PDB file of C-alpha atoms and ligand atoms in Angstrom:
ATOM      1  CA  UNK A   1      83.433  98.116  82.461  1.00  0.00           C
ATOM      2  CA  UNK A   2      85.315  99.122  85.556  1.00  0.00           C
ATOM      3  CA  UNK A   3      85.592  97.005  88.719  1.00  0.00           C
ATOM      4  CA  UNK A   4      84.157  98.073  92.079  1.00  0.00           C
ATOM      5  CA  UNK A   5      87.731  98.420  93.379  1.00  0.00           C
ATOM      6  CA  UNK A   6      88.568 100.788  90.515  1.00  0.00           C
ATOM      7  CA  UNK A   7      85.551 102.958  91.361  1.00  0.00           C
ATOM      8  CA  UNK A   8      86.759 103.180  94.961  1.00  0.00           C
ATOM      9  CA  UNK A   9      90.306 104.060  93.835  1.00  0.00           C
ATOM     10  CA  UNK A  10      89.152 106.782  91.430  1.00  0.00           C
ATOM     11  CA  UNK A  11      86.885 108.316  94.065  1.00  0.00           C
ATOM     12  CA  UNK A  12      89.769 108.408  96.557  1.00  0.00           C
ATOM     13  CA  UNK A  13      92.238 109.854  94.027  1.00  0.00           C
ATOM     14  CA  UNK A  14      89.844 112.597  92.897  1.00  0.00           C
ATOM     15  CA  UNK A  15      88.966 113.558  96.471  1.00  0.00           C
ATOM     16  CA  UNK A  16      92.640 113.742  97.497  1.00  0.00           C
ATOM     17  CA  UNK A  17      93.441 115.582  94.242  1.00  0.00           C
ATOM     18  CA  UNK A  18      90.823 118.264  95.018  1.00  0.00           C
ATOM     19  CA  UNK A  19      92.332 118.820  98.454  1.00  0.00           C
ATOM     20  CA  UNK A  20      95.854 119.060  96.967  1.00  0.00           C
ATOM     21  CA  UNK A  21      94.799 121.519  94.230  1.00  0.00           C
ATOM     22  CA  UNK A  22      93.356 123.809  96.902  1.00  0.00           C
ATOM     23  CA  UNK A  23      96.604 123.602  98.893  1.00  0.00           C
ATOM     24  CA  UNK A  24      98.736 124.039  95.754  1.00  0.00           C
ATOM     25  CA  UNK A  25      97.107 127.456  95.123  1.00  0.00           C
ATOM     26  CA  UNK A  26      98.249 128.519  98.605  1.00  0.00           C
ATOM     27  CA  UNK A  27     101.827 127.296  98.194  1.00  0.00           C
ATOM     28  CA  UNK A  28     102.843 130.169  95.926  1.00  0.00           C
ATOM     29  CA  UNK A  29     101.930 132.698  98.602  1.00  0.00           C
ATOM     30  CA  UNK A  30     104.098 130.861 101.093  1.00  0.00           C
ATOM     31  CA  UNK A  31     107.338 130.856  99.074  1.00  0.00           C
ATOM     32  CA  UNK A  32     108.743 133.802 101.048  1.00  0.00           C
ATOM     33  CA  UNK A  33     108.823 131.661 104.177  1.00  0.00           C
ATOM     34  CA  UNK A  34     110.739 128.500 103.289  1.00  0.00           C
ATOM     35  CA  UNK A  35     109.983 126.761 106.570  1.00  0.00           C
ATOM     36  CA  UNK A  36     106.334 127.808 106.397  1.00  0.00           C
ATOM     37  CA  UNK A  37     105.991 126.342 102.890  1.00  0.00           C
ATOM     38  CA  UNK A  38     107.744 123.111 103.918  1.00  0.00           C
ATOM     39  CA  UNK A  39     105.457 122.560 106.894  1.00  0.00           C
ATOM     40  CA  UNK A  40     102.405 123.483 104.839  1.00  0.00           C
ATOM     41  CA  UNK A  41     103.265 120.969 102.099  1.00  0.00           C
ATOM     42  CA  UNK A  42     103.947 118.280 104.663  1.00  0.00           C
ATOM     43  CA  UNK A  43     100.461 118.899 106.110  1.00  0.00           C
ATOM     44  CA  UNK A  44      98.941 118.802 102.585  1.00  0.00           C
ATOM     45  CA  UNK A  45     100.715 115.472 101.958  1.00  0.00           C
ATOM     46  CA  UNK A  46      99.454 113.960 105.223  1.00  0.00           C
ATOM     47  CA  UNK A  47      95.923 115.232 104.621  1.00  0.00           C
ATOM     48  CA  UNK A  48      95.934 113.619 101.165  1.00  0.00           C
ATOM     49  CA  UNK A  49      96.982 110.289 102.685  1.00  0.00           C
ATOM     50  CA  UNK A  50      94.305 110.631 105.386  1.00  0.00           C
ATOM     51  CA  UNK A  51      91.608 111.168 102.721  1.00  0.00           C
ATOM     52  CA  UNK A  52      92.788 108.229 100.598  1.00  0.00           C
ATOM     53  CA  UNK A  53      93.107 105.922 103.586  1.00  0.00           C
ATOM     54  CA  UNK A  54      89.632 106.801 104.830  1.00  0.00           C
ATOM     55  CA  UNK A  55      88.135 106.031 101.392  1.00  0.00           C
ATOM     56  CA  UNK A  56      90.091 102.842 100.668  1.00  0.00           C
ATOM     57  CA  UNK A  57      90.076 101.302 104.123  1.00  0.00           C
ATOM     58  CA  UNK A  58      86.457 102.371 104.608  1.00  0.00           C
ATOM     59  CA  UNK A  59      85.482 100.438 101.471  1.00  0.00           C
ATOM     60  CA  UNK A  60      87.891  97.476 101.930  1.00  0.00           C
ATOM     61  CA  UNK A  61      88.727  97.245 105.647  1.00  0.00           C
ATOM     62  CA  UNK A  62      90.435  93.848 105.330  1.00  0.00           C
ATOM     63  CA  UNK A  63      93.087  94.837 102.745  1.00  0.00           C
ATOM     64  CA  UNK A  64      96.654  95.621 103.818  1.00  0.00           C
ATOM     65  CA  UNK A  65      98.156  99.089 103.441  1.00  0.00           C
ATOM     66  CA  UNK A  66     101.475 100.677 102.449  1.00  0.00           C
ATOM     67  CA  UNK A  67     101.466 104.469 102.342  1.00  0.00           C
ATOM     68  CA  UNK A  68     104.415 106.842 102.032  1.00  0.00           C
ATOM     69  CA  UNK A  69     103.377 108.826 105.105  1.00  0.00           C
ATOM     70  CA  UNK A  70     101.843 106.192 107.398  1.00  0.00           C
ATOM     71  CA  UNK A  71     103.907 103.141 106.435  1.00  0.00           C
ATOM     72  CA  UNK A  72     102.836  99.491 106.357  1.00  0.00           C
ATOM     73  CA  UNK A  73      99.788  97.998 108.075  1.00  0.00           C
ATOM     74  CA  UNK A  74      98.908  94.361 107.498  1.00  0.00           C
ATOM     75  CA  UNK A  75      95.300  93.508 106.667  1.00  0.00           C
ATOM     76  CA  UNK A  76      93.180  90.495 107.590  1.00  0.00           C
ATOM     77  CA  UNK A  77      93.476  89.511 103.929  1.00  0.00           C
ATOM     78  CA  UNK A  78      97.229  88.885 103.496  1.00  0.00           C
ATOM     79  CA  UNK A  79      96.897  88.557  99.708  1.00  0.00           C
ATOM     80  CA  UNK A  80      95.808  92.134  99.018  1.00  0.00           C
ATOM     81  CA  UNK A  81      97.388  95.497  99.788  1.00  0.00           C
ATOM     82  CA  UNK A  82      97.017  99.093  98.732  1.00  0.00           C
ATOM     83  CA  UNK A  83     100.211 100.942  97.771  1.00  0.00           C
ATOM     84  CA  UNK A  84      99.734 104.686  98.020  1.00  0.00           C
ATOM     85  CA  UNK A  85     101.794 107.796  97.367  1.00  0.00           C
ATOM     86  CA  UNK A  86      99.461 110.616  98.428  1.00  0.00           C
ATOM     87  CA  UNK A  87     101.696 113.270  96.832  1.00  0.00           C
ATOM     88  CA  UNK A  88     104.296 112.089  94.367  1.00  0.00           C
ATOM     89  CA  UNK A  89     106.492 114.982  93.264  1.00  0.00           C
ATOM     90  CA  UNK A  90     106.569 116.686  96.654  1.00  0.00           C
ATOM     91  CA  UNK A  91     109.512 118.912  95.687  1.00  0.00           C
ATOM     92  CA  UNK A  92     107.677 120.150  92.583  1.00  0.00           C
ATOM     93  CA  UNK A  93     104.593 120.891  94.699  1.00  0.00           C
ATOM     94  CA  UNK A  94     106.689 122.798  97.238  1.00  0.00           C
ATOM     95  CA  UNK A  95     108.256 124.905  94.479  1.00  0.00           C
ATOM     96  CA  UNK A  96     104.940 125.706  92.805  1.00  0.00           C
ATOM     97  CA  UNK A  97     105.711 123.479  89.794  1.00  0.00           C
ATOM     98  CA  UNK A  98     102.438 121.970  88.495  1.00  0.00           C
ATOM     99  CA  UNK A  99     103.790 118.437  88.000  1.00  0.00           C
ATOM    100  CA  UNK A 100     102.791 116.112  90.830  1.00  0.00           C
ATOM    101  CA  UNK A 101     100.285 113.302  91.286  1.00  0.00           C
ATOM    102  CA  UNK A 102      98.348 110.989  93.549  1.00  0.00           C
ATOM    103  CA  UNK A 103      99.319 107.342  92.974  1.00  0.00           C
ATOM    104  CA  UNK A 104      97.198 104.382  94.122  1.00  0.00           C
ATOM    105  CA  UNK A 105      97.792 100.708  93.299  1.00  0.00           C
ATOM    106  CA  UNK A 106      96.131  97.482  94.389  1.00  0.00           C
ATOM    107  CA  UNK A 107      98.314  94.390  94.681  1.00  0.00           C
ATOM    108  CA  UNK A 108      96.969  90.825  94.768  1.00  0.00           C
ATOM    109  CA  UNK A 109      99.308  87.915  95.562  1.00  0.00           C
ATOM    110  CA  UNK A 110     102.361  90.044  94.734  1.00  0.00           C
ATOM    111  CA  UNK A 111     101.016  91.377  91.445  1.00  0.00           C
ATOM    112  CA  UNK A 112      99.604  94.841  90.736  1.00  0.00           C
ATOM    113  CA  UNK A 113      96.044  94.359  89.445  1.00  0.00           C
ATOM    114  CA  UNK A 114      94.652  97.900  89.478  1.00  0.00           C
ATOM    115  CA  UNK A 115      96.275 101.328  89.186  1.00  0.00           C
ATOM    116  CA  UNK A 116      95.289 104.988  89.329  1.00  0.00           C
ATOM    117  CA  UNK A 117      97.625 107.952  88.840  1.00  0.00           C
ATOM    118  CA  UNK A 118      95.882 111.320  89.044  1.00  0.00           C
ATOM    119  CA  UNK A 119      97.624 114.469  87.803  1.00  0.00           C
ATOM    120  CA  UNK A 120      95.139 116.840  89.419  1.00  0.00           C
ATOM    121  CA  UNK A 121      96.823 120.063  88.234  1.00  0.00           C
ATOM    122  CA  UNK A 122      96.325 119.009  84.589  1.00  0.00           C
ATOM    123  CA  UNK A 123      93.161 116.968  85.246  1.00  0.00           C
ATOM    124  CA  UNK A 124      94.688 113.836  83.711  1.00  0.00           C
ATOM    125  CA  UNK A 125      93.438 110.601  85.246  1.00  0.00           C
ATOM    126  CA  UNK A 126      95.431 107.482  84.301  1.00  0.00           C
ATOM    127  CA  UNK A 127      93.873 104.095  85.070  1.00  0.00           C
ATOM    128  CA  UNK A 128      94.632 100.437  84.382  1.00  0.00           C
ATOM    129  CA  UNK A 129      93.278  97.073  85.441  1.00  0.00           C
ATOM    130  CA  UNK A 130      95.027  93.799  84.707  1.00  0.00           C
ATOM    131  CA  UNK A 131      93.920  92.603  81.266  1.00  0.00           C
ATOM    132  CA  UNK A 132      91.796  95.712  80.666  1.00  0.00           C
ATOM    133  CA  UNK A 133      94.292  98.076  79.055  1.00  0.00           C
ATOM    134  CA  UNK A 134      95.613 101.451  80.202  1.00  0.00           C
ATOM    135  CA  UNK A 135      93.537 104.604  79.876  1.00  0.00           C
ATOM    136  CA  UNK A 136      93.791 108.368  80.325  1.00  0.00           C
ATOM    137  CA  UNK A 137      90.530 110.310  80.693  1.00  0.00           C
ATOM    138  CA  UNK A 138      88.709 107.555  78.797  1.00  0.00           C
ATOM    139  CA  UNK A 139      91.254 107.282  75.966  1.00  0.00           C
ATOM    140  CA  UNK A 140      93.162 104.041  75.417  1.00  0.00           C
ATOM    141  CA  UNK A 141      96.927 104.366  75.913  1.00  0.00           C
ATOM    142  CA  UNK A 142      99.690 102.676  73.918  1.00  0.00           C
ATOM    143  CA  UNK A 143     103.431 102.940  74.446  1.00  0.00           C
ATOM    144  CA  UNK A 144     105.312 104.704  71.647  1.00  0.00           C
ATOM    145  CA  UNK A 145     106.366 102.909  68.482  1.00  0.00           C
ATOM    146  CA  UNK A 146     109.811 104.503  68.292  1.00  0.00           C
ATOM    147  CA  UNK A 147     112.542 102.042  67.366  1.00  0.00           C
ATOM    148  CA  UNK A 148     115.644 104.197  67.300  1.00  0.00           C
ATOM    149  CA  UNK A 149     117.445 105.354  70.422  1.00  0.00           C
ATOM    150  CA  UNK A 150     118.414 108.606  68.688  1.00  0.00           C
ATOM    151  CA  UNK A 151     114.701 109.466  68.307  1.00  0.00           C
ATOM    152  CA  UNK A 152     113.749 108.406  71.841  1.00  0.00           C
ATOM    153  CA  UNK A 153     113.257 110.549  74.953  1.00  0.00           C
ATOM    154  CA  UNK A 154     113.741 108.870  78.313  1.00  0.00           C
ATOM    155  CA  UNK A 155     112.901 109.883  81.867  1.00  0.00           C
ATOM    156  CA  UNK A 156     114.770 109.146  85.055  1.00  0.00           C
ATOM    157  CA  UNK A 157     115.171 110.251  88.640  1.00  0.00           C
ATOM    158  CA  UNK A 158     118.521 111.610  89.782  1.00  0.00           C
ATOM    159  CA  UNK A 159     119.240 111.081  93.488  1.00  0.00           C
ATOM    160  CA  UNK A 160     119.152 114.370  95.362  1.00  0.00           C
ATOM    161  CA  UNK A 161     120.089 115.474  98.852  1.00  0.00           C
ATOM    162  CA  UNK A 162     122.496 112.554  99.234  1.00  0.00           C
ATOM    163  CA  UNK A 163     119.707 109.951  99.201  1.00  0.00           C
ATOM    164  CA  UNK A 164     121.032 107.514  96.623  1.00  0.00           C
ATOM    165  CA  UNK A 165     123.815 106.312  94.302  1.00  0.00           C
ATOM    166  CA  UNK A 166     124.536 109.412  92.211  1.00  0.00           C
ATOM    167  CA  UNK A 167     127.659 108.128  90.325  1.00  0.00           C
ATOM    168  CA  UNK A 168     125.786 105.238  88.683  1.00  0.00           C
ATOM    169  CA  UNK A 169     123.025 107.541  87.433  1.00  0.00           C
ATOM    170  CA  UNK A 170     125.589 110.039  86.143  1.00  0.00           C
ATOM    171  CA  UNK A 171     127.249 107.202  84.205  1.00  0.00           C
ATOM    172  CA  UNK A 172     123.847 106.263  82.740  1.00  0.00           C
ATOM    173  CA  UNK A 173     123.375 109.860  81.627  1.00  0.00           C
ATOM    174  CA  UNK A 174     126.864 110.044  80.108  1.00  0.00           C
ATOM    175  CA  UNK A 175     126.113 106.905  78.087  1.00  0.00           C
ATOM    176  CA  UNK A 176     122.571 107.838  77.068  1.00  0.00           C
ATOM    177  CA  UNK A 177     122.690 111.552  76.281  1.00  0.00           C
ATOM    178  CA  UNK A 178     124.910 111.236  73.171  1.00  0.00           C
ATOM    179  CA  UNK A 179     122.844 108.445  71.602  1.00  0.00           C
ATOM    180  CA  UNK A 180     119.255 109.552  72.376  1.00  0.00           C
ATOM    181  CA  UNK A 181     116.984 112.561  71.793  1.00  0.00           C
ATOM    182  CA  UNK A 182     117.439 113.372  75.480  1.00  0.00           C
ATOM    183  CA  UNK A 183     116.722 112.462  79.088  1.00  0.00           C
ATOM    184  CA  UNK A 184     114.226 114.346  81.273  1.00  0.00           C
ATOM    185  CA  UNK A 185     114.130 114.606  85.068  1.00  0.00           C
ATOM    186  CA  UNK A 186     110.604 115.844  85.816  1.00  0.00           C
ATOM    187  CA  UNK A 187     110.552 114.786  89.495  1.00  0.00           C
ATOM    188  CA  UNK A 188     107.436 112.593  89.680  1.00  0.00           C
ATOM    189  CA  UNK A 189     108.071 108.885  89.088  1.00  0.00           C
ATOM    190  CA  UNK A 190     104.391 107.904  88.803  1.00  0.00           C
ATOM    191  CA  UNK A 191     103.946 110.459  85.996  1.00  0.00           C
ATOM    192  CA  UNK A 192     107.214 109.418  84.322  1.00  0.00           C
ATOM    193  CA  UNK A 193     105.679 105.946  84.034  1.00  0.00           C
ATOM    194  CA  UNK A 194     102.224 107.240  83.042  1.00  0.00           C
ATOM    195  CA  UNK A 195     104.005 109.176  80.266  1.00  0.00           C
ATOM    196  CA  UNK A 196     105.745 105.983  79.089  1.00  0.00           C
ATOM    197  CA  UNK A 197     102.297 104.341  78.950  1.00  0.00           C
ATOM    198  CA  UNK A 198     100.994 107.327  76.976  1.00  0.00           C
ATOM    199  CA  UNK A 199     103.901 107.214  74.496  1.00  0.00           C
ATOM    200  CA  UNK A 200     105.139 110.659  75.593  1.00  0.00           C
ATOM    201  CA  UNK A 201     108.347 109.163  76.967  1.00  0.00           C
ATOM    202  CA  UNK A 202     109.859 106.103  75.265  1.00  0.00           C
ATOM    203  CA  UNK A 203     111.260 104.677  78.496  1.00  0.00           C
ATOM    204  CA  UNK A 204     112.117 105.364  82.136  1.00  0.00           C
ATOM    205  CA  UNK A 205     114.593 104.003  84.640  1.00  0.00           C
ATOM    206  CA  UNK A 206     115.465 104.843  88.231  1.00  0.00           C
ATOM    207  CA  UNK A 207     118.073 103.294  90.509  1.00  0.00           C
ATOM    208  CA  UNK A 208     116.714 104.288  93.882  1.00  0.00           C
ATOM    209  CA  UNK A 209     112.937 104.299  94.124  1.00  0.00           C
ATOM    210  CA  UNK A 210     110.196 103.298  96.571  1.00  0.00           C
ATOM    211  CA  UNK A 211     107.352 100.853  95.958  1.00  0.00           C
ATOM    212  CA  UNK A 212     104.630 103.515  96.399  1.00  0.00           C
ATOM    213  CA  UNK A 213     106.217 105.691  93.658  1.00  0.00           C
ATOM    214  CA  UNK A 214     106.156 102.980  90.956  1.00  0.00           C
ATOM    215  CA  UNK A 215     103.431 100.466  91.920  1.00  0.00           C
ATOM    216  CA  UNK A 216     100.648 102.046  89.836  1.00  0.00           C
ATOM    217  CA  UNK A 217     103.032 102.943  86.992  1.00  0.00           C
ATOM    218  CA  UNK A 218     104.098  99.310  86.587  1.00  0.00           C
ATOM    219  CA  UNK A 219     100.593  98.252  85.562  1.00  0.00           C
ATOM    220  CA  UNK A 220     100.019 101.363  83.408  1.00  0.00           C
ATOM    221  CA  UNK A 221     103.146 100.605  81.344  1.00  0.00           C
ATOM    222  CA  UNK A 222     102.423  96.858  81.075  1.00  0.00           C
ATOM    223  CA  UNK A 223      98.804  97.394  80.043  1.00  0.00           C
ATOM    224  CA  UNK A 224      99.924  99.951  77.444  1.00  0.00           C
ATOM    225  CA  UNK A 225     102.173  97.284  75.883  1.00  0.00           C
ATOM    226  CA  UNK A 226     105.516  98.179  77.481  1.00  0.00           C
ATOM    227  CA  UNK A 227     108.148  96.053  79.218  1.00  0.00           C
ATOM    228  CA  UNK A 228     108.920  96.538  82.924  1.00  0.00           C
ATOM    229  CA  UNK A 229     111.808  94.865  84.781  1.00  0.00           C
ATOM    230  CA  UNK A 230     114.199  95.435  87.653  1.00  0.00           C
ATOM    231  CA  UNK A 231     117.565  96.851  86.616  1.00  0.00           C
ATOM    232  CA  UNK A 232     119.187  93.497  87.478  1.00  0.00           C
ATOM    233  CA  UNK A 233     116.525  91.739  85.441  1.00  0.00           C
ATOM    234  CA  UNK A 234     115.509  89.414  88.271  1.00  0.00           C
ATOM    235  CA  UNK A 235     112.477  89.019  90.539  1.00  0.00           C
ATOM    236  CA  UNK A 236     109.400  91.162  91.150  1.00  0.00           C
ATOM    237  CA  UNK A 237     109.746  94.880  90.427  1.00  0.00           C
ATOM    238  CA  UNK A 238     107.494  96.581  92.952  1.00  0.00           C
ATOM    239  CA  UNK A 239     109.666  96.193  96.066  1.00  0.00           C
ATOM    240  CA  UNK A 240     113.031  95.943  94.259  1.00  0.00           C
ATOM    241  CA  UNK A 241     114.031  99.599  94.754  1.00  0.00           C
ATOM    242  CA  UNK A 242     114.976 100.069  91.090  1.00  0.00           C
ATOM    243  CA  UNK A 243     113.245  99.815  87.732  1.00  0.00           C
ATOM    244  CA  UNK A 244     113.652 100.020  83.974  1.00  0.00           C
ATOM    245  CA  UNK A 245     110.736 100.176  81.525  1.00  0.00           C
ATOM    246  CA  UNK A 246     110.224 101.141  77.890  1.00  0.00           C
ATOM    247  CA  UNK A 247     108.431 100.322  74.688  1.00  0.00           C
ATOM    248  CA  UNK A 248     109.378  96.813  73.468  1.00  0.00           C
ATOM    249  CA  UNK A 249     111.563  98.151  70.624  1.00  0.00           C
ATOM    250  CA  UNK A 250     113.982 100.274  72.652  1.00  0.00           C
ATOM    251  CA  UNK A 251     113.741  98.304  75.915  1.00  0.00           C
ATOM    252  CA  UNK A 252     116.646  95.909  75.133  1.00  0.00           C
ATOM    253  CA  UNK A 253     119.087  98.738  74.437  1.00  0.00           C
ATOM    254  CA  UNK A 254     118.008 100.907  77.364  1.00  0.00           C
ATOM    255  CA  UNK A 255     118.197  97.896  79.700  1.00  0.00           C
ATOM    256  CA  UNK A 256     121.618  96.901  78.361  1.00  0.00           C
ATOM    257  CA  UNK A 257     122.993 100.370  79.048  1.00  0.00           C
ATOM    258  CA  UNK A 258     121.666 100.708  82.604  1.00  0.00           C
ATOM    259  CA  UNK A 259     122.799  97.123  83.300  1.00  0.00           C
ATOM    260  CA  UNK A 260     126.412  97.983  82.479  1.00  0.00           C
ATOM    261  CA  UNK A 261     128.318  98.105  85.742  1.00  0.00           C
ATOM    262  CA  UNK A 262     131.862  99.407  85.474  1.00  0.00           C
TER     263      UNK A 262
HETATM  264  C1  LIG B 301     109.983 111.192  94.447  1.00  0.00           C
HETATM  265  C2  LIG B 301     109.644 111.422  92.980  1.00  0.00           C
HETATM  266  C3  LIG B 301     110.888 111.573  92.146  1.00  0.00           C
HETATM  267  C4  LIG B 301     111.835 110.411  92.303  1.00  0.00           C
HETATM  268  C5  LIG B 301     112.174 110.166  93.760  1.00  0.00           C
HETATM  269  C6  LIG B 301     110.906 109.998  94.591  1.00  0.00           C
HETATM  270  P1  LIG B 301     108.157 111.881  96.335  1.00  0.00           P
HETATM  271  O1  LIG B 301     108.810 110.897  95.188  1.00  0.00           O
HETATM  272  O2  LIG B 301     108.871 110.361  92.472  1.00  0.00           O
HETATM  273  O3  LIG B 301     110.596 111.679  90.762  1.00  0.00           O
HETATM  274  O4  LIG B 301     113.012 110.664  91.571  1.00  0.00           O
HETATM  275  O5  LIG B 301     112.955 108.994  93.827  1.00  0.00           O
HETATM  276  O6  LIG B 301     111.254 109.840  95.941  1.00  0.00           O
HETATM  277  O7  LIG B 301     109.150 111.936  97.461  1.00  0.00           O
HETATM  278  O8  LIG B 301     107.963 113.213  95.689  1.00  0.00           O
HETATM  279  O9  LIG B 301     106.881 111.199  96.702  1.00  0.00           O
END
């Protein structure tokens, strides 16, 4: 049984996903003109947010809003807000790489209670509601059962274009690569977390990340049985700007490594 809010979120994600898939087919033809492709993708991103906003705010006009493109708007109900990334993995989309997603989360009193991540290019719809488990296309998700770091594959985001603390992430990589089965940088945080929920990745961390990128992923990982914390290990995760999550077996070691500051 799915809540009325979840129905609204899925409808919005699918509608935005359809619009993005149509635009994604065009992107390849635009690669010759770098500026043209950049402007086109920016329009696709804004159109996706417009569609999602129309659906969500149309259905729940009193909820607050935080969207990557249109920013924060308080609602009459101060306890609830939508957190939306209309196109997570923008760089992948721009380069014709089919790994991007729509991410929608609903927060109530500071806690994420419903989440949808839609990978429209692969038609994979990830959903979770608090206490109701995590799902992908109707199949229940569980985090992986791997216990050994040397068998585990982790995901991260590496700051690019000078937009974050690169040395700390490079230190993480230097510490993790020799003792794990590898680290991936796929470029879409919401899918990195959906993949942790699905047991494809064993964990994920990122040192410089926005609330709209991780809000839905937080609930997906928790509902799939994983642990989610800030890198410092204190306070709520969604607005912290950094995150570490993993299956319960490898979480302590991953967290210990990314919490080493020297
Ligand atoms: C980015 C992606 C990427 C992460 C960056 C985000 P955007 O989001 O999620 O994986 O490493 O930190 O900014 O800009 O494509 O929505």
